[in-house]
Backbone as a ProteinNet text record, in pm:
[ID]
protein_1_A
[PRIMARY]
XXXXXXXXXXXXXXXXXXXXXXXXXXXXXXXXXXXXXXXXXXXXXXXXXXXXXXXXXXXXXXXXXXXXXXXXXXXXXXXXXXXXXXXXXXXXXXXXXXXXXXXXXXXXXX
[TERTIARY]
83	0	87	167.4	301.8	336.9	397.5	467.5	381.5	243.5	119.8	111.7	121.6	110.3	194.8	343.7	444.6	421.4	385.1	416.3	300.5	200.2	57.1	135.6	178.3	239.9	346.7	403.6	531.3	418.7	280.8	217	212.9	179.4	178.4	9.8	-68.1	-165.3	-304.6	-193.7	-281	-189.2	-224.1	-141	-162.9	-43.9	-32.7	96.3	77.4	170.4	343.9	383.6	559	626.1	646.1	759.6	917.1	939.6	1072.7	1210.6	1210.9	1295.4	1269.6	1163.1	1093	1113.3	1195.7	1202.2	1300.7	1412.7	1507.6	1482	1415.9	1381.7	1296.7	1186.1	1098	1140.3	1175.6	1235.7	1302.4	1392.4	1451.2	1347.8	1233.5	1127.5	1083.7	1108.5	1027.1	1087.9	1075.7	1171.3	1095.6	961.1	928.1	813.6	881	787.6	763.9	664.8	619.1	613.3	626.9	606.4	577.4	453.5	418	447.2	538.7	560.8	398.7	367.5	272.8	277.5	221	185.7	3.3	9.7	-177.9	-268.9	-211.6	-254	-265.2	-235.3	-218	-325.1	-375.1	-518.3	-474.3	-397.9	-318.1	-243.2	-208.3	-159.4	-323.5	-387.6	-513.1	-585.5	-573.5	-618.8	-518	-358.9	-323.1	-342.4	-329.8	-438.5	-488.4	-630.8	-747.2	-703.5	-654	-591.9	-467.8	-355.9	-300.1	-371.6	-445.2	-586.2	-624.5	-652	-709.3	-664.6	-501.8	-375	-318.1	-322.9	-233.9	-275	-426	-515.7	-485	-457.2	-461.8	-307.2	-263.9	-76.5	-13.7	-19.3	-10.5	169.6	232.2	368.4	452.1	387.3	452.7	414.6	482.2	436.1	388.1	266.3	236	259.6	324.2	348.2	356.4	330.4	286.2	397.3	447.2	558.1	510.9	469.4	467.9	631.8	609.3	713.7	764.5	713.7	736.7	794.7	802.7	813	941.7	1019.8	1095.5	1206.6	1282.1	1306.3	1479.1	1494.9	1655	1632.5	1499.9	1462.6	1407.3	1369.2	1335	1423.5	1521.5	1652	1726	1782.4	1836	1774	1628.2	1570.8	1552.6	1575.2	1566.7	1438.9	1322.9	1222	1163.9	1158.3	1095.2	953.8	905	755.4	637.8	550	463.7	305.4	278.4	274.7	409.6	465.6	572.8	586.3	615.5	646.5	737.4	817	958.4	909.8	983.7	941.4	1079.6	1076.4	1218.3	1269.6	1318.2	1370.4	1462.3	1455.1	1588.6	1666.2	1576.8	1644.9	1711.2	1687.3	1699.5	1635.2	1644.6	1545.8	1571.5	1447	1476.1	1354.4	1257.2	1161.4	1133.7	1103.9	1046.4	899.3	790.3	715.7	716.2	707.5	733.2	570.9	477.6	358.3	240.2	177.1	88.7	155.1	246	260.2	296.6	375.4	387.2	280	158.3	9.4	-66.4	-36.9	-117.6	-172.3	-122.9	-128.1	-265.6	-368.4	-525.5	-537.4	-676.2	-641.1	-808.3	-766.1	-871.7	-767.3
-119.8	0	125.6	128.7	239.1	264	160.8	206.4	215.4	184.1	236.7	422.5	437.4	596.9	706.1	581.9	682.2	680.1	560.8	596.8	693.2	674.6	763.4	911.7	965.7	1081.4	1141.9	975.4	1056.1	1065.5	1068.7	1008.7	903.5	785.4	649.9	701.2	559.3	556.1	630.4	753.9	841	829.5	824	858.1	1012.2	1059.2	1173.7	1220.6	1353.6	1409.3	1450.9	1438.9	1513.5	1577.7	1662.9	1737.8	1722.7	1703.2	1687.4	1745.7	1819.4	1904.1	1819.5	1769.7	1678	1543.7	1472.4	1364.8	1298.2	1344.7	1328.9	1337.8	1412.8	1422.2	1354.5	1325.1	1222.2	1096.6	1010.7	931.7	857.2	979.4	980.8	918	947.1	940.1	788.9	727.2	601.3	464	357.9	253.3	223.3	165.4	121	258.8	305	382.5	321.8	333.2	310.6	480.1	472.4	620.5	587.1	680.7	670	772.7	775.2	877.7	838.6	948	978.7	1129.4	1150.6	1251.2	1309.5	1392.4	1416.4	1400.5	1418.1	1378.1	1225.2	1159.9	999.9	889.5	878.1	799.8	683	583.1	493.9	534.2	652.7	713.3	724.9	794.3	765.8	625.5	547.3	436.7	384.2	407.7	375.3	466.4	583.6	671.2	616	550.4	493.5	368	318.4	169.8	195.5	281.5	323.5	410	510.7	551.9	480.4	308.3	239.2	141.4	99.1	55.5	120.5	263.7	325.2	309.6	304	248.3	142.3	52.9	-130.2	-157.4	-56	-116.9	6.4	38.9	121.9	110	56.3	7.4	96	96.1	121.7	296.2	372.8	525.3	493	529.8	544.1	718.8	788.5	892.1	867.7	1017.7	1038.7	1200.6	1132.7	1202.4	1285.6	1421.9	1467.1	1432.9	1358.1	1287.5	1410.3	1486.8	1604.7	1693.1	1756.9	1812.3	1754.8	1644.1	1567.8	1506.4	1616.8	1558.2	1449.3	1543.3	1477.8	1337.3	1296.6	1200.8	1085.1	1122.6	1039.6	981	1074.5	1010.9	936.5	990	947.8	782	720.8	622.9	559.1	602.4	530.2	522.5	633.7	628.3	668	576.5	602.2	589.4	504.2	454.6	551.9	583.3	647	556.7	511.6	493.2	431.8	453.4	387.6	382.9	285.6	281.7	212.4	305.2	261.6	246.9	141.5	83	90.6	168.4	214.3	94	37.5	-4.7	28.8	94.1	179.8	269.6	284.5	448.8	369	293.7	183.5	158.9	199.1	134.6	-22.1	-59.2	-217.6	-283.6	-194.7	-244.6	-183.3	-195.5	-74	-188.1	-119.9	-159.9	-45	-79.4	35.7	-15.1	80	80.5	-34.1	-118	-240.3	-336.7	-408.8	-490.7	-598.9	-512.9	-629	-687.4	-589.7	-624.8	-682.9	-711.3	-799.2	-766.5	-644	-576.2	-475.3	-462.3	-439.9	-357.9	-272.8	-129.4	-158.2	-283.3	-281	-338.8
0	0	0	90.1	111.3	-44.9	-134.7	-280.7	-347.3	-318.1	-444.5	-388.6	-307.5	-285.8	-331.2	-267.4	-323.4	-513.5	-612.4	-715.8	-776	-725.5	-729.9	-707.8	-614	-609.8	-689.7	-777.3	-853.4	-976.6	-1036.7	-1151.7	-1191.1	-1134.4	-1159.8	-1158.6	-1204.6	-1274.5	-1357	-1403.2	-1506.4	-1608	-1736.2	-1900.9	-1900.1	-1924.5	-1928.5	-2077.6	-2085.3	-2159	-2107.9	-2192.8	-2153.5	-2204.3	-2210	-2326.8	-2299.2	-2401.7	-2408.9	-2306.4	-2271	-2195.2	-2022.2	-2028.9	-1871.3	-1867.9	-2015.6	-1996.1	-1952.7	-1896.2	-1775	-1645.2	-1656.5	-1466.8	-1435.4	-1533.4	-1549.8	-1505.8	-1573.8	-1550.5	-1486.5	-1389.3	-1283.8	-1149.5	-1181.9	-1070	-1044.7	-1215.8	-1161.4	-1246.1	-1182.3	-1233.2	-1350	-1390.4	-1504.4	-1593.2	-1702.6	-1774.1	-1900.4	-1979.9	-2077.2	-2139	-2277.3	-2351.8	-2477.9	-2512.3	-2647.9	-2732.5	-2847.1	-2905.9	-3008.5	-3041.7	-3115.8	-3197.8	-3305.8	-3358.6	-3376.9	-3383.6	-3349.5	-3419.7	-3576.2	-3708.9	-3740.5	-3643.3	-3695.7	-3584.5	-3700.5	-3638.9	-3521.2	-3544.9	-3492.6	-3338	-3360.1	-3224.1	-3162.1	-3172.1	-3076.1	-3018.5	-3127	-3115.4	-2964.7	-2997.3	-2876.9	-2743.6	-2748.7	-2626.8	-2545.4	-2674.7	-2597.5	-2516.3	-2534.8	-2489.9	-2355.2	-2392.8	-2242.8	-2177.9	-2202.8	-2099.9	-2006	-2057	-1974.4	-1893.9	-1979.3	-1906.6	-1807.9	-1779.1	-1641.3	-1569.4	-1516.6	-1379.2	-1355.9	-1392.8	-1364.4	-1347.2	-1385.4	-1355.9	-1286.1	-1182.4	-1120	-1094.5	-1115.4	-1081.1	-1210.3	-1331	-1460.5	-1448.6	-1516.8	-1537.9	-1695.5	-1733.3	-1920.6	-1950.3	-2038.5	-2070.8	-2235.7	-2250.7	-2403.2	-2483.5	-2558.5	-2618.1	-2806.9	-2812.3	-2933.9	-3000.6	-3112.4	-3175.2	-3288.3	-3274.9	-3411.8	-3269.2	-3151.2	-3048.3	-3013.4	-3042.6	-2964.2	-3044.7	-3148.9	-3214.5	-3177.1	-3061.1	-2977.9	-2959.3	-2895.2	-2832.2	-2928.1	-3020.1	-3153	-3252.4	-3277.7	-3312	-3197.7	-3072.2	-3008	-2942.4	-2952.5	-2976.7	-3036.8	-3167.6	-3319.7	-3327.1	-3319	-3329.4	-3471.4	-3522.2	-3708.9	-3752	-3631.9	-3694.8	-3604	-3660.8	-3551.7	-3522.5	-3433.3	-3277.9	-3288.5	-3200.8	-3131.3	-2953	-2895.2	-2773.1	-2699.8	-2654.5	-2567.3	-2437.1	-2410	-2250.7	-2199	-2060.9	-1999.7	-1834.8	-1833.8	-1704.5	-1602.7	-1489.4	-1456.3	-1549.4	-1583.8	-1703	-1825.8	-1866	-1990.4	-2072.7	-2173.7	-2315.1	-2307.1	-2304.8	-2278.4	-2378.7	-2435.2	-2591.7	-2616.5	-2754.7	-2820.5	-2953.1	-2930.3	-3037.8	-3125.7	-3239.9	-3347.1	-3462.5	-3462.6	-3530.3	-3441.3	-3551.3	-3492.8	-3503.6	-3621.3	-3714.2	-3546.3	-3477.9	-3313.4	-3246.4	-3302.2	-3202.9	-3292.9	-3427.9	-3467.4	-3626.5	-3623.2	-3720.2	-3738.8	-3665.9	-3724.8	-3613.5	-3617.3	-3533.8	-3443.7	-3378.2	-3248.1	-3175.9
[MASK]
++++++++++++++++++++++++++++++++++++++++++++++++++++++++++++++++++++++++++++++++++++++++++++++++++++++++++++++

């Protein structure tokens, strides 16, 4: 109960936004993050929205954050981020996966 509060207080189970310049200190805060680079124009990035929207409540352990991929461009190269939805999953400040589009989930947009 104690580490569900503390991560609730660092932003553990809301999806939220980040800008670039916050994603160091960010990070710093919490051992497992998930991040979705997305662009706003791209249908596919919402589709995932809707879906970590409903993933940050139930996994309260993970941080979900949301990255403008046109906003970020240090962090997009410096990730090898090419595909948009994309999502890097961080471990102790570690890129440790990355899904790049659907083609990992199955390919189809439910």
């Amino acid at each position: 109960q104690t580490m569900k509060q503390e991560w609730l207080t660092k932003g553990h189970g809301v999806y939220s936004e980040l800008a670039e310049p916050d994603f160091f200190q960010e990070c710093k805060k919490s051992r497992n993050i998930v991040i979705h680079f997305y662009r706003k124009t791209t249908e596919r990035c919402k589709i995932f929205d809707l879906h970590l929207t409903k993933l940050a409540p139930r996994f309260v352990s993970v941080r979900f954050l949301k990255i403008d991929a046109e906003k970020a461009p240090f962090l997009t190269q410096r990730l090898n981020v090419r595909v948009l939805p994309s999502l890097v999953v961080f471990k102790d400040n570690k890129s440790v996966d990355c899904i790049a589009g659907f083609d990992d989930l199955g390919g189809v947009d439910d």
